[in-house]
XYZ file of C-alpha atoms in Angstrom:
212
model
C -36.932 -28.563 21.203
C -34.623 -31.575 21.175
C -35.802 -34.425 19.195
C -32.874 -36.943 19.684
C -32.934 -38.559 23.247
C -30.184 -38.712 25.387
C -27.871 -40.966 25.528
C -28.767 -42.731 28.936
C -31.928 -43.192 26.958
C -31.023 -44.743 23.974
C -28.615 -47.366 25.808
C -31.586 -48.308 28.559
C -33.458 -48.810 24.806
C -31.510 -51.248 23.881
C -31.157 -53.357 26.790
C -34.919 -52.995 27.792
C -35.831 -54.010 24.176
C -33.655 -56.966 24.323
C -34.640 -58.342 27.943
C -38.817 -58.274 26.580
C -37.398 -60.021 23.338
C -35.639 -62.173 24.548
C -38.157 -63.726 27.790
C -41.432 -63.259 25.447
C -39.348 -64.825 22.695
C -38.538 -68.052 24.886
C -42.256 -68.184 26.699
C -43.626 -68.551 22.944
C -41.800 -71.707 22.996
C -43.996 -73.269 25.320
C -47.253 -72.629 22.739
C -45.774 -73.879 20.128
C -47.832 -76.863 19.076
C -45.749 -78.370 16.783
C -43.417 -80.025 13.759
C -40.557 -78.483 12.668
C -40.061 -77.268 8.526
C -38.542 -80.927 7.928
C -40.833 -83.399 10.247
C -44.180 -82.304 10.520
C -45.242 -84.684 13.390
C -43.042 -83.335 15.978
C -45.231 -82.103 19.317
C -43.776 -78.536 20.322
C -40.822 -76.511 19.371
C -37.125 -78.304 19.225
C -34.823 -75.534 19.707
C -32.410 -76.443 17.275
C -34.375 -78.008 14.160
C -37.029 -75.310 14.385
C -36.296 -71.806 12.614
C -37.389 -68.348 15.092
C -39.706 -67.631 11.696
C -41.420 -70.625 13.090
C -43.293 -69.148 16.203
C -44.690 -65.823 14.428
C -46.398 -67.682 11.780
C -50.259 -68.550 11.724
C -50.405 -72.045 11.461
C -47.523 -74.019 13.048
C -45.642 -76.544 10.700
C -47.775 -79.327 12.135
C -50.365 -77.809 10.453
C -52.267 -76.578 13.884
C -53.560 -72.867 15.132
C -50.853 -71.025 16.491
C -52.390 -67.907 17.610
C -51.251 -67.241 20.832
C -47.339 -67.825 19.875
C -47.480 -65.563 17.101
C -48.767 -62.735 18.936
C -45.532 -62.793 21.413
C -43.392 -63.886 19.196
C -44.528 -61.193 16.437
C -45.278 -58.520 19.105
C -41.697 -59.075 20.866
C -39.718 -58.681 17.803
C -41.726 -55.584 17.463
C -40.706 -54.152 20.427
C -36.931 -54.851 20.126
C -37.083 -53.072 16.561
C -38.757 -49.663 17.720
C -36.133 -49.369 20.892
C -33.165 -50.566 18.174
C -34.781 -47.712 16.530
C -34.209 -45.230 19.549
C -30.873 -47.001 20.150
C -29.460 -46.293 17.553
C -29.933 -42.681 17.081
C -27.336 -42.239 19.388
C -24.937 -44.531 17.949
C -22.405 -42.631 16.408
C -20.995 -42.347 20.186
C -19.081 -45.212 19.013
C -17.070 -44.226 16.594
C -14.228 -41.699 15.930
C -15.806 -40.230 12.903
C -18.889 -38.849 12.797
C -20.216 -38.598 9.659
C -19.265 -42.678 9.570
C -20.790 -43.046 13.312
C -24.203 -41.241 11.081
C -23.879 -43.791 8.174
C -23.663 -46.327 10.887
C -26.776 -45.308 12.787
C -28.475 -44.954 9.573
C -27.783 -48.451 8.688
C -28.294 -49.535 12.809
C -31.879 -48.317 11.831
C -31.964 -49.753 8.239
C -31.736 -52.694 10.086
C -33.932 -52.800 13.319
C -36.830 -51.273 10.613
C -36.546 -54.428 9.520
C -36.768 -56.496 12.543
C -40.523 -54.387 12.476
C -41.480 -55.792 9.458
C -40.832 -58.920 9.984
C -42.251 -59.586 13.346
C -45.296 -57.717 11.052
C -45.062 -60.593 8.555
C -45.844 -64.281 9.362
C -43.499 -66.076 7.092
C -46.066 -68.409 6.194
C -48.322 -65.866 4.607
C -46.281 -62.923 3.405
C -42.746 -64.940 2.721
C -41.256 -62.491 0.367
C -41.856 -59.611 2.533
C -40.770 -61.223 5.593
C -37.579 -62.188 4.245
C -37.141 -59.116 2.699
C -37.049 -58.329 6.540
C -34.463 -60.344 7.586
C -32.390 -59.339 4.917
C -33.007 -55.606 6.332
C -31.873 -56.527 9.414
C -28.936 -59.284 8.719
C -27.797 -56.888 5.879
C -28.096 -53.328 7.851
C -26.471 -54.730 10.861
C -23.897 -55.952 9.721
C -22.602 -52.677 7.501
C -23.321 -51.426 10.694
C -20.888 -53.892 12.680
C -18.282 -53.165 10.057
C -18.082 -49.158 10.204
C -17.857 -50.120 14.231
C -14.805 -51.914 14.258
C -12.910 -49.584 12.011
C -14.526 -46.807 13.846
C -14.173 -47.725 16.833
C -13.935 -45.058 19.141
C -12.469 -47.150 21.977
C -15.605 -47.202 24.464
C -16.452 -50.383 24.251
C -13.538 -53.036 25.530
C -11.638 -55.235 23.930
C -12.961 -58.162 24.748
C -16.787 -56.399 23.418
C -14.481 -55.911 20.445
C -13.492 -59.185 19.872
C -17.116 -60.820 20.376
C -18.633 -57.834 17.518
C -16.123 -59.377 15.513
C -17.540 -63.089 15.804
C -20.970 -61.698 15.802
C -20.557 -59.906 12.217
C -17.977 -63.127 10.793
C -21.211 -65.326 11.480
C -24.151 -62.867 10.809
C -21.935 -62.958 7.587
C -21.899 -66.401 6.888
C -25.739 -67.205 8.064
C -25.841 -64.423 5.293
C -24.941 -66.879 3.027
C -26.499 -69.795 4.870
C -30.138 -68.023 3.409
C -28.258 -66.827 0.047
C -27.423 -70.157 -0.612
C -30.516 -71.982 0.683
C -29.191 -74.284 3.090
C -31.035 -76.112 5.057
C -31.495 -78.284 8.058
C -29.828 -78.226 11.107
C -26.514 -76.287 9.366
C -28.922 -72.965 9.780
C -31.321 -73.513 12.429
C -27.989 -74.039 15.110
C -26.380 -71.133 13.679
C -29.860 -68.799 13.715
C -30.300 -69.511 17.253
C -26.196 -68.543 18.073
C -26.913 -65.610 16.246
C -29.688 -63.597 17.465
C -28.821 -64.903 20.867
C -25.320 -63.146 20.012
C -27.242 -59.999 19.094
C -29.476 -59.908 21.895
C -25.585 -59.959 24.061
C -24.280 -57.659 21.939
C -27.374 -55.444 22.316
C -27.331 -55.392 26.449
C -24.330 -54.786 26.691
C -23.400 -52.018 23.616
C -26.935 -50.098 25.346
C -25.300 -50.773 28.936
C -21.851 -49.141 27.900
C -23.899 -46.257 26.155
C -25.398 -45.391 29.616
C -22.360 -45.439 30.330
C -21.291 -42.173 27.855
């Protein structure tokens, strides 16, 4: 019995997880009561001023309960992370050297588990574990991206290789912002760009895996 899913199934899992995360996370925005990390008097969610993690907290920044937004957002992250674990089981298909592909797959699964941890730990009550999950996601994915770009099997077209490189640079910069404790619009804006690129990248890579 083969416990590894087919490449098509892994690709479809990435597409499904990306779509579910994208829509559920944006739906959760409508339930967020208000407040940003720098202004607790605002009403509703301010896309470029709030962190994504604000949506998953038990209490909004303005002090009001945030149960609906928290459940929707955190559920979407857990679903996303599980689907990406399935995706990375066949990720070695993208690399020319099998052992490097296995390394990239392992790092991708490590990154995906980080997403699950992020979804399972609201940052206002389990901040240290939440941040640990964030760095698991970012670091694992960053190294997997580097391996993919260096050992590209040419399954993906040149335009997606360019997008992958841009995504890699922005992800590394976002990690730098976190390490340097950058606050304000510079980090919240980059976070939104990085995560939207993340969703697009997984959807596209998943589609190419289904064609294998």
